[in-house]
mmCIF file of C-alpha atoms and ligand atoms in Angstrom:
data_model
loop_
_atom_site.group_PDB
_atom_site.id
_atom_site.type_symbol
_atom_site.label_atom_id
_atom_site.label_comp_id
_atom_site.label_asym_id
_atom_site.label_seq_id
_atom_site.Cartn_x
_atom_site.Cartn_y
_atom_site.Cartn_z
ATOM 1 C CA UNK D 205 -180.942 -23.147 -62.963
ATOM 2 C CA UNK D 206 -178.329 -21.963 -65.120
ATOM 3 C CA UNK D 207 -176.311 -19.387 -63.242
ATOM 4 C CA UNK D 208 -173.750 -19.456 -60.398
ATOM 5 C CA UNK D 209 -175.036 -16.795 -57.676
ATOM 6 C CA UNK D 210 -171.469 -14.663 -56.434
ATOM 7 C CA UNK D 211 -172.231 -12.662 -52.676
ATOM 8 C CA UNK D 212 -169.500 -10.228 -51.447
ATOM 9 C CA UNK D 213 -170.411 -8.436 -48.521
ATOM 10 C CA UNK D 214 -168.643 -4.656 -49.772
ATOM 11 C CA UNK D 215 -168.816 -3.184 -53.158
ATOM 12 C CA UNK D 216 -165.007 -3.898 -53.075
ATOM 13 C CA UNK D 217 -165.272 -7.180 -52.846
ATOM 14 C CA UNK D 218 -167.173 -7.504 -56.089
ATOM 15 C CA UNK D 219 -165.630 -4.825 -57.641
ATOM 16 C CA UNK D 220 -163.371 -6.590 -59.447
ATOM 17 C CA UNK D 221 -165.813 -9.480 -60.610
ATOM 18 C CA UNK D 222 -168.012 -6.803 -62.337
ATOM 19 C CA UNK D 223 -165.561 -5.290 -64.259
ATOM 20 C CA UNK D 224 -165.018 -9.023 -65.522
ATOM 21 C CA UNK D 225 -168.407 -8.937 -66.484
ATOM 22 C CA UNK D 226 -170.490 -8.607 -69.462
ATOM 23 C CA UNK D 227 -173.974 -7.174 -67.767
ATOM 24 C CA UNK D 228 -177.130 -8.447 -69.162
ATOM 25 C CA UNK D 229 -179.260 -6.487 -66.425
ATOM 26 C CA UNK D 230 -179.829 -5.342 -63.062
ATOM 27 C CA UNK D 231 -182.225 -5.396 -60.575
ATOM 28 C CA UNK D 232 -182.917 -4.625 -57.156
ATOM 29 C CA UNK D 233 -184.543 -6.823 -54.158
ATOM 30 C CA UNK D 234 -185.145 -5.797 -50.314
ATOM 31 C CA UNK D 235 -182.256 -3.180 -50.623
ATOM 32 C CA UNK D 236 -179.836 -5.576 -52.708
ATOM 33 C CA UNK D 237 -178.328 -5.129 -55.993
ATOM 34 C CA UNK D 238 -178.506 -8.200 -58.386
ATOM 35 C CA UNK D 239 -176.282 -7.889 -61.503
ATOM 36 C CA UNK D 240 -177.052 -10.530 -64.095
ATOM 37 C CA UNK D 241 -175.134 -11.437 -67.209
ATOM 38 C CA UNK D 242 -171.760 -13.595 -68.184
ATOM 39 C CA UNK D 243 -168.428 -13.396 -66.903
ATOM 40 C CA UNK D 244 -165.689 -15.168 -69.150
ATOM 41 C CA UNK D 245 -168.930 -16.561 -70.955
ATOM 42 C CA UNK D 246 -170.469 -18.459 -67.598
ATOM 43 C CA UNK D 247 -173.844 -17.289 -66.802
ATOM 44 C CA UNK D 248 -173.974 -15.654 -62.924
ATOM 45 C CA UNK D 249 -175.729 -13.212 -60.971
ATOM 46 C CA UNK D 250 -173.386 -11.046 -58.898
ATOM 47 C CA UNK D 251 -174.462 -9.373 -55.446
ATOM 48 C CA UNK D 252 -173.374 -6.937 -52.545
ATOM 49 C CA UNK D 253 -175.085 -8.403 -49.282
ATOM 50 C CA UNK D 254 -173.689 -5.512 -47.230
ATOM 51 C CA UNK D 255 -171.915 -6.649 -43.492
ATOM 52 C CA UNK D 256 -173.433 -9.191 -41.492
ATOM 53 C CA UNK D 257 -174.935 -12.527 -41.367
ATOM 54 C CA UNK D 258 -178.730 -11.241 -41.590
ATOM 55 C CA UNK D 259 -178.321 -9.589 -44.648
ATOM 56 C CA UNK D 260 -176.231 -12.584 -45.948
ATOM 57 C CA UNK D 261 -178.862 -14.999 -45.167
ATOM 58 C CA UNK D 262 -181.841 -12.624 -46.536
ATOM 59 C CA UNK D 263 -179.708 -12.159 -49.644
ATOM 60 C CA UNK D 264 -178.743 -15.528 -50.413
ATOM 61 C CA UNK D 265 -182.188 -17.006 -49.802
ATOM 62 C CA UNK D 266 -183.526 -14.434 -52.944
ATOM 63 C CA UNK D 267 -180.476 -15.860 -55.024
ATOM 64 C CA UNK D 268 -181.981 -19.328 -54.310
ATOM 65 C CA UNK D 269 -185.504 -18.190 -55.159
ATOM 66 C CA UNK D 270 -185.583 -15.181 -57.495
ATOM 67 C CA UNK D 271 -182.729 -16.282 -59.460
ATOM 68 C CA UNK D 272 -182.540 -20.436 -59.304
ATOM 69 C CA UNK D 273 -178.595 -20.322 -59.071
ATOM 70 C CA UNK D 274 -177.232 -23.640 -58.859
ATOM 71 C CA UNK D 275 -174.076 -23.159 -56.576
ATOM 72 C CA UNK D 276 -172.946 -20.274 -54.687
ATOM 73 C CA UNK D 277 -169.551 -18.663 -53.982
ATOM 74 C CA UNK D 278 -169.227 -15.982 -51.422
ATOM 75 C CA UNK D 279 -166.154 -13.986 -51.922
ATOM 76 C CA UNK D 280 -164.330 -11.387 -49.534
ATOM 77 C CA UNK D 281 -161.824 -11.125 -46.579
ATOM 78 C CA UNK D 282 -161.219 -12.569 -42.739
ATOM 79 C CA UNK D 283 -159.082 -12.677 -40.034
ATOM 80 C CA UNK D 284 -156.889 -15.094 -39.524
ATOM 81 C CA UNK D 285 -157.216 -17.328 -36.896
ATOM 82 C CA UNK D 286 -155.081 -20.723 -37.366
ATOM 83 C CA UNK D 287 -151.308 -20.096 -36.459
ATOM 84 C CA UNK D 288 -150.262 -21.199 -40.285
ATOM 85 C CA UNK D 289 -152.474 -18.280 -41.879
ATOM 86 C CA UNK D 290 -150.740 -15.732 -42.405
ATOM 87 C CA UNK D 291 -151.933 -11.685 -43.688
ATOM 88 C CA UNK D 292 -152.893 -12.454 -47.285
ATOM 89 C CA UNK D 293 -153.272 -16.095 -47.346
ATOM 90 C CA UNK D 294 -156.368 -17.686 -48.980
ATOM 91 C CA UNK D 295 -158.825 -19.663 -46.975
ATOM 92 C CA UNK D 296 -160.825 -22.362 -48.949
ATOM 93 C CA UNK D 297 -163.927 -22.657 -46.367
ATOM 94 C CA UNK D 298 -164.067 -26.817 -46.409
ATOM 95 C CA UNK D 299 -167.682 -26.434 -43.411
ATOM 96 C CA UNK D 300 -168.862 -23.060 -42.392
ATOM 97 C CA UNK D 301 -170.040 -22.721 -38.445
ATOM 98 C CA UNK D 302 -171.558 -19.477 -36.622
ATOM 99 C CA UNK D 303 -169.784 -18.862 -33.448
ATOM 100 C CA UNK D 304 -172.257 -16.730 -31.940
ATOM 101 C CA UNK D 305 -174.940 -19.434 -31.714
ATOM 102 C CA UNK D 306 -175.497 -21.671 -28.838
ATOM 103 C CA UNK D 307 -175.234 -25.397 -30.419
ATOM 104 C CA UNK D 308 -179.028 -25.826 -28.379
ATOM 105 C CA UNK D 309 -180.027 -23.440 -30.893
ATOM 106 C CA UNK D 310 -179.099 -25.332 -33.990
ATOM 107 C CA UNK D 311 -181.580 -28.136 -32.903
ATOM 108 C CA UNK D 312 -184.278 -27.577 -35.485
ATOM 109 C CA UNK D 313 -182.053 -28.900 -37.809
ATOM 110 C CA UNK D 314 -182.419 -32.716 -39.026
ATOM 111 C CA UNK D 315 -179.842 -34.365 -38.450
ATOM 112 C CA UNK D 316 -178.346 -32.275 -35.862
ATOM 113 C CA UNK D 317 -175.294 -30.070 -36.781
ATOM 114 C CA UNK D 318 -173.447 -27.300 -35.483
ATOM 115 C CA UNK D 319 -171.470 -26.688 -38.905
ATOM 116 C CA UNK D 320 -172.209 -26.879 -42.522
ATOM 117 C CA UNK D 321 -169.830 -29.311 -45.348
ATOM 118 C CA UNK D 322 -169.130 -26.984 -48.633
ATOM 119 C CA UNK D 323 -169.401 -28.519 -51.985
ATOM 120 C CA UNK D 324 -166.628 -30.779 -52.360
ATOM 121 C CA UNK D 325 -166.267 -30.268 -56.025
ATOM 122 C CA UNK D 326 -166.594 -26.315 -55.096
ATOM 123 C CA UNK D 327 -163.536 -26.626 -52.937
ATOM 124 C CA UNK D 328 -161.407 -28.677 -55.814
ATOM 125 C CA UNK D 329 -162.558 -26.090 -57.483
ATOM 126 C CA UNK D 330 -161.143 -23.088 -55.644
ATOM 127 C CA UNK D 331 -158.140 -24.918 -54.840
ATOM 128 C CA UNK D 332 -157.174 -25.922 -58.160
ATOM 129 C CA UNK D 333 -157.684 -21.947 -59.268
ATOM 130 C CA UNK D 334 -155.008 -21.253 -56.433
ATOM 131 C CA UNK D 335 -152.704 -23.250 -58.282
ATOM 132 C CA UNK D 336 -153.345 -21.655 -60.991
ATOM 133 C CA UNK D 337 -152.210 -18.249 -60.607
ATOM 134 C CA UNK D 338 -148.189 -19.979 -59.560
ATOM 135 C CA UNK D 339 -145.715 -18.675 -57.988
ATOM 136 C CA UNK D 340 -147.494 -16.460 -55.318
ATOM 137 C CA UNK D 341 -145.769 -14.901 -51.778
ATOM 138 C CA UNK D 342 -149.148 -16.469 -50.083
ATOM 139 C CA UNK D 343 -150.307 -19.692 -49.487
ATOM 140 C CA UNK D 344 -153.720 -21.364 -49.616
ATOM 141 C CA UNK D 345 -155.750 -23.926 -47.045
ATOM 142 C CA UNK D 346 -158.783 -25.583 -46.761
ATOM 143 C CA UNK D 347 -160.060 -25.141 -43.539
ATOM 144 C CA UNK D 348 -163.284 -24.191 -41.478
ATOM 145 C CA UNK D 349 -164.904 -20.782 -41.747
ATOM 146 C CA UNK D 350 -166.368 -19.307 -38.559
ATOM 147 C CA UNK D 351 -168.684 -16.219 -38.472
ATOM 148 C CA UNK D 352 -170.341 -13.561 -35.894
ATOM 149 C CA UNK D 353 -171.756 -10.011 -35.892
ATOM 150 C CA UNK D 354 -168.590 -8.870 -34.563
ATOM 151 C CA UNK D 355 -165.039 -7.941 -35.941
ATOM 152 C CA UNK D 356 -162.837 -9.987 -33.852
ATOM 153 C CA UNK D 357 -159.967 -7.635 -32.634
ATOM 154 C CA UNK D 358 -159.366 -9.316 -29.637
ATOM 155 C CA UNK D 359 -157.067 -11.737 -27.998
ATOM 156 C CA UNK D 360 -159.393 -13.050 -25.576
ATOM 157 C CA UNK D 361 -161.948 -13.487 -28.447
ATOM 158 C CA UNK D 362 -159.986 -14.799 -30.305
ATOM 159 C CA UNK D 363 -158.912 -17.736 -28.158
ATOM 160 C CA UNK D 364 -162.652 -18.322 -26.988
ATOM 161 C CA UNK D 365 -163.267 -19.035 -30.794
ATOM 162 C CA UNK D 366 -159.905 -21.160 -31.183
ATOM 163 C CA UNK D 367 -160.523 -23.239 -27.961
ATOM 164 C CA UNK D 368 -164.698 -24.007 -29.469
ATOM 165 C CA UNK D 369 -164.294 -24.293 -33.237
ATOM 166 C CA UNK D 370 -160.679 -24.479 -34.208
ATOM 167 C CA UNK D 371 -161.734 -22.680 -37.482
ATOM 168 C CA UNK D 372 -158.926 -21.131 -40.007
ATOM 169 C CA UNK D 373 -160.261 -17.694 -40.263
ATOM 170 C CA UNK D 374 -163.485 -15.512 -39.005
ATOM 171 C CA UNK D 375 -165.898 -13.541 -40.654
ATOM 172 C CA UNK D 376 -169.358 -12.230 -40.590
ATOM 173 C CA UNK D 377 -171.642 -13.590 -43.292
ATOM 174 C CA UNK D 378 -170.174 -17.066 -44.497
ATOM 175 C CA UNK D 379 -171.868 -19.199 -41.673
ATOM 176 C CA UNK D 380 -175.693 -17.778 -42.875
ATOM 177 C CA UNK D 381 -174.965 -18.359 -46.659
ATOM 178 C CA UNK D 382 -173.716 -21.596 -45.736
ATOM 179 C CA UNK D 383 -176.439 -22.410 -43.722
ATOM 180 C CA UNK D 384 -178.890 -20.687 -45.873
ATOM 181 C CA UNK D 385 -177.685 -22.901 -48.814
ATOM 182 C CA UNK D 386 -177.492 -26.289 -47.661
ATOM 183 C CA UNK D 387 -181.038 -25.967 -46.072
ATOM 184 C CA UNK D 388 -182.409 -25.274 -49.732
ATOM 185 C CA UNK D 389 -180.160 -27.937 -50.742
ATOM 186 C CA UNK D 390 -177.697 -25.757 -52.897
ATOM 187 C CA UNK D 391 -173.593 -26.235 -52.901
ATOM 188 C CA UNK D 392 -171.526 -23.590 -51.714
ATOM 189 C CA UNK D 393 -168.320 -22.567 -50.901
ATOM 190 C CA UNK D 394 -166.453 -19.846 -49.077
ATOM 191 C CA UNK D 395 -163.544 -18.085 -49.955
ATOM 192 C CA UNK D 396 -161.945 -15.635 -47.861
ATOM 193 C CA UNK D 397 -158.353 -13.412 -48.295
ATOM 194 C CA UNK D 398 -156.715 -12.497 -44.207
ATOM 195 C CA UNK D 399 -156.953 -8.585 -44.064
ATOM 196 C CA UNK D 400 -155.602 -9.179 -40.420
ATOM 197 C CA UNK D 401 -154.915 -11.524 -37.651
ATOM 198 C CA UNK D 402 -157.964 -11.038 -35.721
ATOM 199 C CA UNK D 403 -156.032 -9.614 -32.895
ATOM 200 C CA UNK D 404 -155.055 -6.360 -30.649
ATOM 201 C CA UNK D 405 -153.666 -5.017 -34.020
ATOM 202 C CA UNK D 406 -156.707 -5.829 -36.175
ATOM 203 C CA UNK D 407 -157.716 -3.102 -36.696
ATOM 204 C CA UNK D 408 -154.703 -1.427 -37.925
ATOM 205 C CA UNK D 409 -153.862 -4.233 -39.922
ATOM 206 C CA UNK D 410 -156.828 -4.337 -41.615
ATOM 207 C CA UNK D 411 -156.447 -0.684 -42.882
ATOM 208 C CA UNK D 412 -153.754 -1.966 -44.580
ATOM 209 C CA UNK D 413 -154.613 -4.677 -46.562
ATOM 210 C CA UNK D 414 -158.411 -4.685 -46.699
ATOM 211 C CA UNK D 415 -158.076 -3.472 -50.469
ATOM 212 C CA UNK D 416 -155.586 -6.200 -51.253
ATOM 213 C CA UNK D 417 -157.247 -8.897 -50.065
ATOM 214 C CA UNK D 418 -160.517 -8.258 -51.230
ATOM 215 C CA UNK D 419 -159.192 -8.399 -54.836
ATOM 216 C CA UNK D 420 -157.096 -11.348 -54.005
ATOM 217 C CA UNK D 421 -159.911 -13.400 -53.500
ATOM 218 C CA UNK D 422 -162.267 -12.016 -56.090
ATOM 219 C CA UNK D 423 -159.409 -12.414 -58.559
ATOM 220 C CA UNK D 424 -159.414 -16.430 -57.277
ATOM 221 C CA UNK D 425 -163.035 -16.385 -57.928
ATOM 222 C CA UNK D 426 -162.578 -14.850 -61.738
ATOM 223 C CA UNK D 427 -159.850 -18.156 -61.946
ATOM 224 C CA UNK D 428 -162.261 -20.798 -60.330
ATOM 225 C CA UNK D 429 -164.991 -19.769 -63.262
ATOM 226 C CA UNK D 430 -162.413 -20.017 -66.159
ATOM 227 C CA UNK D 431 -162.036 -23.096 -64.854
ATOM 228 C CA UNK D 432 -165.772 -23.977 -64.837
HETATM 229 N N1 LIG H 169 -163.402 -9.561 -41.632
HETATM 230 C C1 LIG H 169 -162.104 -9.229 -41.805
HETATM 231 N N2 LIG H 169 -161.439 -9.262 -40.642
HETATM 232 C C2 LIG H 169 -162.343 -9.630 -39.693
HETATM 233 C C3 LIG H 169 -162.272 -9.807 -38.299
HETATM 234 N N3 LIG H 169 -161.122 -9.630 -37.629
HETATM 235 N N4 LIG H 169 -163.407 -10.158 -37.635
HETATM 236 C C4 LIG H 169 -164.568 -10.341 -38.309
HETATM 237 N N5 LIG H 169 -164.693 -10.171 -39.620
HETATM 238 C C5 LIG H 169 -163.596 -9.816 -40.329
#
């Protein structure tokens, strides 16, 4: 239980981790890549889950139980949702909720709960590597993470998602690797660079700076491990 398990969702967003990394091996389960070996001497197992919260969760629960990681850090971009996050900025996921699940349906879970807490020292963590890299023209927050099986490019989505979870930014796989992890009992955290403002322009905006923020947060990820 040695390694720290890292989930992007596009080769892009772990692009930037493997060439950080010294590879040890790599092997394949249900579809998914796993590549094993050290990066800045920590021992992890890097992954590409591919888009959506089903692969996410299938991907994250072989992590757990092929690989005995004992944290998780799912890297990658969003759209911004709060009014203070801007194109760019970092979210720091602080609980993780899925926005396309009736609460009802969360009910199996003991004790009831519609969202799940990341790792506290996970989030010091990320936070502190933020403050790391300086002087930056973006700022970081902790805030919640919301996901779906949609891209949100939508006003009136947008404000259905504001008005039930208040979350900082949306995505599409956070919610089942946070929910996948905490019910194995394993601490995660999300982080998450705004390709767009989850809006009319979305998509537009997220031709733009997809690339960019990808690599933003992966490169936050390479500082939260140096400071491991
Ligand atoms: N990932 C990046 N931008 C997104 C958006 N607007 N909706 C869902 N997932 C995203």
């Amino acid at each position: 239980m040695d390694s720290i398990g890292i989930i992007g969702a596009m080769e892009l967003e772990i692009s930037l981790l493997l060439k950080n990394m010294s590879f040890d091996k790599e092997e394949k389960h249900a579809g998914f890549k796993f590549y094993l070996g050290k990066i800045f001497n920590t021992d992890v197992v890097v992954t590409c889950c591919n888009v959506g919260k089903v692969n996410a969760a299938a991907c994250t629960q072989i992590l757990i139980d092929k690989y005995n990681v004992k944290s998780i850090i799912n890297t990658g971009i969003a759209g911004g949702i709060h009014s203070d996050v801007k194109v760019c900025d970092v979210v720091i996921s602080s609980d993780v909720a899925h926005h396309d699940v009736r609460k009802e349906q969360m009910e199996t879970l003991f004790p009831y709960r519609t969202s799940f807490k990341s790792d506290e020292n996970l989030v010091k963590t990320a936070v502190c590597a933020c403050e790391f890299i300086g002087v930056k023209d973006w700022n970081h927050h902790v805030g919640r993470i919301v996901s779906g099986e949609c891209f949100v490019s939508d006003r009136g989505l947008k404000q259905k998602i504001v008005n039930e979870f208040s979350p900082h930014c949306v995505e599409m796989e956070g919610a089942a690797i946070g929910h996948v992890a905490h019910i194995n009992n394993v601490p995660f955290v999300i982080i998450r660079s705004i390709s767009d403002n989850a809006d009319d322009s979305a998509n537009e905006t997220y031709n733009n700076y997809e690339s960019v923020a990808a690599i933003q947060s992966a490169n936050i990820v390479l500082n939260m491990i140096k400071l491991m």
